[in-house]
Amino acid sequence: MSTRSANPDYVISPPPRASLPIRGSDKRFPVHRIYCIGRNYAAHAVEMGHDPDKEPPFFFQKNPDNLLTGTDMFPYPDRTSDVHFEVEMVVALSGGGRDIPVENAEALIWGYGVGLDMTRRDLQGEAKKMGRPWEIGKAFEHSAPCSALVPAAEIDNPTEGAVWLKVNGEMRQQGDLNQMIWKTPEMIAILSQYFELQAGDIIMTGTPSGVGPIQKGDVMEAHVDGVGDLKILVG
């Protein structure tokens, strides 16, 4: 099979740009990077065996092509028997920079969405025990289902409101945006101390307590007040 690129500037054909749909529009939001904050709800930090009062914020990344959009099916991944759901509000940036002051951060937000940080918990647990990175548990194919984005100009910047996830109609996660330890502007400001943020970056802002496993055939329904909903079948 030939690997010659149709574009003479590349030795192989470049992959398509990862992007998210926009509610009420035919245009799409191009994604640069995906940042995730860990243990940003106190109850979730406790259920994972950590003390939220003693930990500074920490972040990890997923890959842009881990996004799952345009389908209602999450394919159960390989090499695992313990896949967990984590519902999160997603923040999409229209600008970036380094060392962004907290008071300037909100102006960089383009919009919001509802996302799932799907996790191969058994593989993540093995990596933790050996002091290894989490990518094998977090950054696998289709591990970031996400709804269409709603522009910030159309809604008030969400600082409170219900965040929940149901599996087969049963409530499994339930929290409120006001329970986030590090608020959205703070996350942006802290991230910009370590990375040069850019337009197209998205941030998954953490999950409430109640994370747990799913099986093939389960239906996950996720919701963030004022932002939207996401419904996914596990296939």
PDB file of C-alpha atoms in Angstrom:
ATOM      1  CA  MET A   1       0.000   0.000   0.000  1.00  0.00           C
ATOM      2  CA  SER A   2       1.342   3.429  -0.932  1.00  0.00           C
ATOM      3  CA  THR A   3       1.880   6.005   1.839  1.00  0.00           C
ATOM      4  CA  ARG A   4       2.432   8.882  -0.556  1.00  0.00           C
ATOM      5  CA  SER A   5       0.659  12.054   0.524  1.00  0.00           C
ATOM      6  CA  ALA A   6      -1.777  13.935  -1.665  1.00  0.00           C
ATOM      7  CA  ASN A   7      -0.221  17.088  -0.183  1.00  0.00           C
ATOM      8  CA  PRO A   8       3.313  17.551  -1.547  1.00  0.00           C
ATOM      9  CA  ASP A   9       4.398  19.310   1.684  1.00  0.00           C
ATOM     10  CA  TYR A  10       4.078  16.051   3.691  1.00  0.00           C
ATOM     11  CA  VAL A  11       5.603  12.607   3.275  1.00  0.00           C
ATOM     12  CA  ILE A  12       2.330  10.994   4.420  1.00  0.00           C
ATOM     13  CA  SER A  13      -1.194  12.383   4.511  1.00  0.00           C
ATOM     14  CA  PRO A  14      -1.694  14.446   7.693  1.00  0.00           C
ATOM     15  CA  PRO A  15      -4.560  13.350   9.973  1.00  0.00           C
ATOM     16  CA  PRO A  16      -7.702  15.472  10.103  1.00  0.00           C
ATOM     17  CA  ARG A  17      -7.846  18.227  12.722  1.00  0.00           C
ATOM     18  CA  ALA A  18      -9.725  17.242  15.866  1.00  0.00           C
ATOM     19  CA  SER A  19     -12.742  19.467  16.462  1.00  0.00           C
ATOM     20  CA  LEU A  20     -15.987  19.793  18.390  1.00  0.00           C
ATOM     21  CA  PRO A  21     -19.449  20.664  17.066  1.00  0.00           C
ATOM     22  CA  ILE A  22     -21.108  23.910  18.095  1.00  0.00           C
ATOM     23  CA  ARG A  23     -24.729  23.958  19.159  1.00  0.00           C
ATOM     24  CA  GLY A  24     -26.913  25.656  16.564  1.00  0.00           C
ATOM     25  CA  SER A  25     -24.109  26.094  14.022  1.00  0.00           C
ATOM     26  CA  ASP A  26     -22.572  24.243  11.084  1.00  0.00           C
ATOM     27  CA  LYS A  27     -19.138  25.496  12.120  1.00  0.00           C
ATOM     28  CA  ARG A  28     -16.808  23.547  14.393  1.00  0.00           C
ATOM     29  CA  PHE A  29     -14.357  24.379  17.171  1.00  0.00           C
ATOM     30  CA  PRO A  30     -10.782  23.254  16.333  1.00  0.00           C
ATOM     31  CA  VAL A  31      -9.091  21.541  19.288  1.00  0.00           C
ATOM     32  CA  HIS A  32      -5.431  22.127  20.089  1.00  0.00           C
ATOM     33  CA  ARG A  33      -4.889  20.350  23.432  1.00  0.00           C
ATOM     34  CA  ILE A  34      -7.009  18.694  26.119  1.00  0.00           C
ATOM     35  CA  TYR A  35      -6.094  19.478  29.728  1.00  0.00           C
ATOM     36  CA  CYS A  36      -7.758  17.642  32.624  1.00  0.00           C
ATOM     37  CA  ILE A  37      -7.631  18.616  36.282  1.00  0.00           C
ATOM     38  CA  GLY A  38      -7.516  15.822  38.847  1.00  0.00           C
ATOM     39  CA  ARG A  39      -9.531  15.591  42.062  1.00  0.00           C
ATOM     40  CA  ASN A  40     -11.173  18.995  41.743  1.00  0.00           C
ATOM     41  CA  TYR A  41     -14.232  18.051  43.830  1.00  0.00           C
ATOM     42  CA  ALA A  42     -13.445  17.339  47.482  1.00  0.00           C
ATOM     43  CA  ALA A  43     -15.760  14.329  47.784  1.00  0.00           C
ATOM     44  CA  HIS A  44     -14.212  12.726  44.704  1.00  0.00           C
ATOM     45  CA  ALA A  45     -10.707  13.292  46.084  1.00  0.00           C
ATOM     46  CA  VAL A  46     -11.775  11.526  49.283  1.00  0.00           C
ATOM     47  CA  GLU A  47     -13.323   8.573  47.435  1.00  0.00           C
ATOM     48  CA  MET A  48     -10.049   8.149  45.524  1.00  0.00           C
ATOM     49  CA  GLY A  49      -8.141   8.009  48.825  1.00  0.00           C
ATOM     50  CA  HIS A  50      -6.708  11.535  48.970  1.00  0.00           C
ATOM     51  CA  ASP A  51      -6.988  14.593  51.215  1.00  0.00           C
ATOM     52  CA  PRO A  52      -8.266  17.573  49.203  1.00  0.00           C
ATOM     53  CA  ASP A  53      -7.050  20.013  51.879  1.00  0.00           C
ATOM     54  CA  LYS A  54      -3.410  18.993  51.416  1.00  0.00           C
ATOM     55  CA  GLU A  55      -3.031  18.750  47.661  1.00  0.00           C
ATOM     56  CA  PRO A  56      -2.146  21.496  45.183  1.00  0.00           C
ATOM     57  CA  PRO A  57      -3.943  21.246  41.819  1.00  0.00           C
ATOM     58  CA  PHE A  58      -2.531  18.824  39.278  1.00  0.00           C
ATOM     59  CA  PHE A  59      -3.235  18.226  35.620  1.00  0.00           C
ATOM     60  CA  PHE A  60      -2.867  15.530  32.993  1.00  0.00           C
ATOM     61  CA  GLN A  61      -3.645  15.491  29.286  1.00  0.00           C
ATOM     62  CA  LYS A  62      -5.685  13.536  26.815  1.00  0.00           C
ATOM     63  CA  ASN A  63      -4.969  13.682  23.097  1.00  0.00           C
ATOM     64  CA  PRO A  64      -7.218  15.740  20.810  1.00  0.00           C
ATOM     65  CA  ASP A  65      -8.018  12.640  18.745  1.00  0.00           C
ATOM     66  CA  ASN A  66      -9.337  10.942  21.909  1.00  0.00           C
ATOM     67  CA  LEU A  67     -12.471  13.073  21.503  1.00  0.00           C
ATOM     68  CA  LEU A  68     -15.663  11.188  20.684  1.00  0.00           C
ATOM     69  CA  THR A  69     -18.271  13.288  18.884  1.00  0.00           C
ATOM     70  CA  GLY A  70     -20.961  12.794  16.286  1.00  0.00           C
ATOM     71  CA  THR A  71     -22.041   9.406  17.673  1.00  0.00           C
ATOM     72  CA  ASP A  72     -24.013   8.038  20.613  1.00  0.00           C
ATOM     73  CA  MET A  73     -21.769   4.965  20.970  1.00  0.00           C
ATOM     74  CA  PHE A  74     -18.742   4.532  23.237  1.00  0.00           C
ATOM     75  CA  PRO A  75     -16.864   1.376  22.210  1.00  0.00           C
ATOM     76  CA  TYR A  76     -15.702  -0.578  25.253  1.00  0.00           C
ATOM     77  CA  PRO A  77     -11.888  -0.438  25.062  1.00  0.00           C
ATOM     78  CA  ASP A  78      -9.403  -3.281  24.890  1.00  0.00           C
ATOM     79  CA  ARG A  79      -7.000  -4.534  27.585  1.00  0.00           C
ATOM     80  CA  THR A  80      -9.270  -3.622  30.496  1.00  0.00           C
ATOM     81  CA  SER A  81     -12.121  -4.993  32.578  1.00  0.00           C
ATOM     82  CA  ASP A  82     -12.761  -1.901  34.719  1.00  0.00           C
ATOM     83  CA  VAL A  83     -13.776   1.199  32.725  1.00  0.00           C
ATOM     84  CA  HIS A  84     -15.119   4.113  34.776  1.00  0.00           C
ATOM     85  CA  PHE A  85     -17.201   7.170  33.886  1.00  0.00           C
ATOM     86  CA  GLU A  86     -16.400  10.687  35.119  1.00  0.00           C
ATOM     87  CA  VAL A  87     -18.771  13.511  34.119  1.00  0.00           C
ATOM     88  CA  GLU A  88     -17.178  16.943  33.750  1.00  0.00           C
ATOM     89  CA  MET A  89     -17.898  20.449  32.486  1.00  0.00           C
ATOM     90  CA  VAL A  90     -15.707  21.231  29.495  1.00  0.00           C
ATOM     91  CA  VAL A  91     -14.273  24.722  28.936  1.00  0.00           C
ATOM     92  CA  ALA A  92     -13.101  25.781  25.452  1.00  0.00           C
ATOM     93  CA  LEU A  93     -10.616  28.654  25.068  1.00  0.00           C
ATOM     94  CA  SER A  94     -10.571  31.308  22.349  1.00  0.00           C
ATOM     95  CA  GLY A  95      -7.208  32.701  23.452  1.00  0.00           C
ATOM     96  CA  GLY A  96      -4.243  31.895  25.611  1.00  0.00           C
ATOM     97  CA  GLY A  97      -0.840  33.015  26.779  1.00  0.00           C
ATOM     98  CA  ARG A  98       1.558  32.532  29.672  1.00  0.00           C
ATOM     99  CA  ASP A  99       1.128  33.607  33.308  1.00  0.00           C
ATOM    100  CA  ILE A 100      -2.447  34.746  32.761  1.00  0.00           C
ATOM    101  CA  PRO A 101      -3.843  36.724  35.732  1.00  0.00           C
ATOM    102  CA  VAL A 102      -6.946  35.142  37.279  1.00  0.00           C
ATOM    103  CA  GLU A 103      -8.931  38.307  36.638  1.00  0.00           C
ATOM    104  CA  ASN A 104      -8.201  38.076  32.885  1.00  0.00           C
ATOM    105  CA  ALA A 105      -8.903  34.373  32.482  1.00  0.00           C
ATOM    106  CA  GLU A 106     -12.677  34.425  31.987  1.00  0.00           C
ATOM    107  CA  ALA A 107     -12.348  36.628  28.905  1.00  0.00           C
ATOM    108  CA  LEU A 108     -10.457  33.784  27.183  1.00  0.00           C
ATOM    109  CA  ILE A 109     -13.372  31.326  27.404  1.00  0.00           C
ATOM    110  CA  TRP A 110     -15.138  30.694  24.096  1.00  0.00           C
ATOM    111  CA  GLY A 111     -17.693  28.193  25.295  1.00  0.00           C
ATOM    112  CA  TYR A 112     -18.713  25.216  27.410  1.00  0.00           C
ATOM    113  CA  GLY A 113     -19.683  21.601  26.934  1.00  0.00           C
ATOM    114  CA  VAL A 114     -20.461  18.361  28.757  1.00  0.00           C
ATOM    115  CA  GLY A 115     -17.719  15.737  28.676  1.00  0.00           C
ATOM    116  CA  LEU A 116     -16.855  12.296  30.020  1.00  0.00           C
ATOM    117  CA  ASP A 117     -13.351  11.436  31.180  1.00  0.00           C
ATOM    118  CA  MET A 118     -13.539   7.698  30.498  1.00  0.00           C
ATOM    119  CA  THR A 119     -10.854   5.853  32.429  1.00  0.00           C
ATOM    120  CA  ARG A 120      -9.379   2.360  32.281  1.00  0.00           C
ATOM    121  CA  ARG A 121      -9.241   2.335  36.079  1.00  0.00           C
ATOM    122  CA  ASP A 122      -7.417  -0.969  36.398  1.00  0.00           C
ATOM    123  CA  LEU A 123      -4.621   0.202  34.097  1.00  0.00           C
ATOM    124  CA  GLN A 124      -4.486   3.596  35.807  1.00  0.00           C
ATOM    125  CA  GLY A 125      -4.214   1.834  39.177  1.00  0.00           C
ATOM    126  CA  GLU A 126      -1.307  -0.296  37.971  1.00  0.00           C
ATOM    127  CA  ALA A 127       0.464   2.814  36.657  1.00  0.00           C
ATOM    128  CA  LYS A 128      -0.007   4.601  39.988  1.00  0.00           C
ATOM    129  CA  LYS A 129       1.494   1.694  41.934  1.00  0.00           C
ATOM    130  CA  MET A 130       4.589   1.742  39.733  1.00  0.00           C
ATOM    131  CA  GLY A 131       4.911   5.537  39.685  1.00  0.00           C
ATOM    132  CA  ARG A 132       4.290   5.653  35.939  1.00  0.00           C
ATOM    133  CA  PRO A 133       2.321   8.163  33.821  1.00  0.00           C
ATOM    134  CA  TRP A 134      -1.444   7.755  33.490  1.00  0.00           C
ATOM    135  CA  GLU A 135      -1.787   7.886  29.699  1.00  0.00           C
ATOM    136  CA  ILE A 136      -2.493   4.160  29.388  1.00  0.00           C
ATOM    137  CA  GLY A 137      -5.525   4.616  31.650  1.00  0.00           C
ATOM    138  CA  LYS A 138      -6.672   8.020  30.447  1.00  0.00           C
ATOM    139  CA  ALA A 139      -5.587   8.769  26.866  1.00  0.00           C
ATOM    140  CA  PHE A 140      -6.965   5.896  24.842  1.00  0.00           C
ATOM    141  CA  GLU A 141      -9.170   6.023  21.745  1.00  0.00           C
ATOM    142  CA  HIS A 142     -12.661   7.508  22.295  1.00  0.00           C
ATOM    143  CA  SER A 143     -11.866   8.260  25.969  1.00  0.00           C
ATOM    144  CA  ALA A 144     -13.264  11.811  25.812  1.00  0.00           C
ATOM    145  CA  PRO A 145     -16.909  11.815  24.681  1.00  0.00           C
ATOM    146  CA  CYS A 146     -18.079  15.420  24.450  1.00  0.00           C
ATOM    147  CA  SER A 147     -21.279  17.270  23.630  1.00  0.00           C
ATOM    148  CA  ALA A 148     -21.589  20.162  21.245  1.00  0.00           C
ATOM    149  CA  LEU A 149     -20.195  23.387  22.680  1.00  0.00           C
ATOM    150  CA  VAL A 150     -22.442  26.272  23.653  1.00  0.00           C
ATOM    151  CA  PRO A 151     -20.851  29.726  23.184  1.00  0.00           C
ATOM    152  CA  ALA A 152     -20.130  31.654  26.364  1.00  0.00           C
ATOM    153  CA  ALA A 153     -21.822  34.641  24.743  1.00  0.00           C
ATOM    154  CA  GLU A 154     -25.140  32.756  24.897  1.00  0.00           C
ATOM    155  CA  ILE A 155     -25.051  31.760  28.582  1.00  0.00           C
ATOM    156  CA  ASP A 156     -23.861  33.148  31.869  1.00  0.00           C
ATOM    157  CA  ASN A 157     -20.431  31.776  32.731  1.00  0.00           C
ATOM    158  CA  PRO A 158     -21.416  28.771  34.871  1.00  0.00           C
ATOM    159  CA  THR A 159     -20.194  28.948  38.466  1.00  0.00           C
ATOM    160  CA  GLU A 160     -22.966  26.910  40.058  1.00  0.00           C
ATOM    161  CA  GLY A 161     -25.542  24.382  38.955  1.00  0.00           C
ATOM    162  CA  ALA A 162     -26.086  20.644  39.008  1.00  0.00           C
ATOM    163  CA  VAL A 163     -23.594  18.220  37.485  1.00  0.00           C
ATOM    164  CA  TRP A 164     -24.846  14.657  37.290  1.00  0.00           C
ATOM    165  CA  LEU A 165     -24.548  11.321  35.511  1.00  0.00           C
ATOM    166  CA  LYS A 166     -27.032   8.459  35.302  1.00  0.00           C
ATOM    167  CA  VAL A 167     -26.378   4.889  34.189  1.00  0.00           C
ATOM    168  CA  ASN A 168     -29.459   3.086  32.868  1.00  0.00           C
ATOM    169  CA  GLY A 169     -31.628   5.759  34.484  1.00  0.00           C
ATOM    170  CA  GLU A 170     -30.025   5.403  37.938  1.00  0.00           C
ATOM    171  CA  MET A 171     -28.277   8.447  39.403  1.00  0.00           C
ATOM    172  CA  ARG A 172     -24.608   7.613  39.948  1.00  0.00           C
ATOM    173  CA  GLN A 173     -22.862  10.998  40.183  1.00  0.00           C
ATOM    174  CA  GLN A 174     -24.375  14.183  41.545  1.00  0.00           C
ATOM    175  CA  GLY A 175     -22.677  17.447  42.450  1.00  0.00           C
ATOM    176  CA  ASP A 176     -22.666  21.174  41.841  1.00  0.00           C
ATOM    177  CA  LEU A 177     -20.230  23.403  39.969  1.00  0.00           C
ATOM    178  CA  ASN A 178     -19.869  25.497  43.116  1.00  0.00           C
ATOM    179  CA  GLN A 179     -18.166  22.501  44.755  1.00  0.00           C
ATOM    180  CA  MET A 180     -15.108  22.787  42.508  1.00  0.00           C
ATOM    181  CA  ILE A 181     -12.011  23.359  44.628  1.00  0.00           C
ATOM    182  CA  TRP A 182     -10.254  25.295  41.853  1.00  0.00           C
ATOM    183  CA  LYS A 183     -12.651  27.501  39.901  1.00  0.00           C
ATOM    184  CA  THR A 184     -12.423  27.846  36.128  1.00  0.00           C
ATOM    185  CA  PRO A 185     -10.450  31.140  36.066  1.00  0.00           C
ATOM    186  CA  GLU A 186      -8.028  29.711  38.623  1.00  0.00           C
ATOM    187  CA  MET A 187      -7.495  26.587  36.509  1.00  0.00           C
ATOM    188  CA  ILE A 188      -6.702  28.702  33.460  1.00  0.00           C
ATOM    189  CA  ALA A 189      -4.294  30.906  35.409  1.00  0.00           C
ATOM    190  CA  ILE A 190      -2.470  27.950  37.002  1.00  0.00           C
ATOM    191  CA  LEU A 191      -2.208  26.021  33.738  1.00  0.00           C
ATOM    192  CA  SER A 192      -0.696  29.076  32.051  1.00  0.00           C
ATOM    193  CA  GLN A 193       2.151  29.024  34.570  1.00  0.00           C
ATOM    194  CA  TYR A 194       3.296  25.676  33.164  1.00  0.00           C
ATOM    195  CA  PHE A 195       2.073  25.705  29.550  1.00  0.00           C
ATOM    196  CA  GLU A 196       1.555  28.349  26.918  1.00  0.00           C
ATOM    197  CA  LEU A 197      -2.192  28.122  26.478  1.00  0.00           C
ATOM    198  CA  GLN A 198      -3.590  28.635  22.992  1.00  0.00           C
ATOM    199  CA  ALA A 199      -6.896  29.215  21.269  1.00  0.00           C
ATOM    200  CA  GLY A 200      -8.402  25.790  20.722  1.00  0.00           C
ATOM    201  CA  ASP A 201      -7.343  24.365  24.085  1.00  0.00           C
ATOM    202  CA  ILE A 202     -10.063  22.711  26.128  1.00  0.00           C
ATOM    203  CA  ILE A 203     -10.102  21.986  29.857  1.00  0.00           C
ATOM    204  CA  MET A 204     -12.013  19.174  31.547  1.00  0.00           C
ATOM    205  CA  THR A 205     -12.754  20.703  34.930  1.00  0.00           C
ATOM    206  CA  GLY A 206     -13.025  17.707  37.256  1.00  0.00           C
ATOM    207  CA  THR A 207     -15.724  15.292  38.381  1.00  0.00           C
ATOM    208  CA  PRO A 208     -18.007  14.921  41.412  1.00  0.00           C
ATOM    209  CA  SER A 209     -17.956  11.812  43.588  1.00  0.00           C
ATOM    210  CA  GLY A 210     -19.690   8.612  42.553  1.00  0.00           C
ATOM    211  CA  VAL A 211     -17.442   7.485  39.701  1.00  0.00           C
ATOM    212  CA  GLY A 212     -17.834   3.835  38.852  1.00  0.00           C
ATOM    213  CA  PRO A 213     -17.703   1.072  36.242  1.00  0.00           C
ATOM    214  CA  ILE A 214     -19.775   0.571  33.129  1.00  0.00           C
ATOM    215  CA  GLN A 215     -20.485  -2.500  31.042  1.00  0.00           C
ATOM    216  CA  LYS A 216     -21.436  -3.109  27.436  1.00  0.00           C
ATOM    217  CA  GLY A 217     -25.091  -2.248  26.903  1.00  0.00           C
ATOM    218  CA  ASP A 218     -25.183   0.459  29.585  1.00  0.00           C
ATOM    219  CA  VAL A 219     -26.570   3.899  28.725  1.00  0.00           C
ATOM    220  CA  MET A 220     -24.835   6.917  30.270  1.00  0.00           C
ATOM    221  CA  GLU A 221     -26.693  10.233  30.541  1.00  0.00           C
ATOM    222  CA  ALA A 222     -24.623  13.255  31.590  1.00  0.00           C
ATOM    223  CA  HIS A 223     -25.812  16.776  32.418  1.00  0.00           C
ATOM    224  CA  VAL A 224     -24.424  20.164  33.411  1.00  0.00           C
ATOM    225  CA  ASP A 225     -26.964  22.867  34.294  1.00  0.00           C
ATOM    226  CA  GLY A 226     -27.030  25.696  31.773  1.00  0.00           C
ATOM    227  CA  VAL A 227     -24.629  23.876  29.446  1.00  0.00           C
ATOM    228  CA  GLY A 228     -26.296  20.777  28.078  1.00  0.00           C
ATOM    229  CA  ASP A 229     -26.619  17.018  28.046  1.00  0.00           C
ATOM    230  CA  LEU A 230     -24.787  14.031  26.624  1.00  0.00           C
ATOM    231  CA  LYS A 231     -26.224  10.528  26.117  1.00  0.00           C
ATOM    232  CA  ILE A 232     -23.906   7.624  25.260  1.00  0.00           C
ATOM    233  CA  LEU A 233     -24.461   3.891  24.773  1.00  0.00           C
ATOM    234  CA  VAL A 234     -21.605   1.576  25.768  1.00  0.00           C
ATOM    235  CA  GLY A 235     -20.989  -0.781  22.841  1.00  0.00           C
TER     236      GLY A 235
END
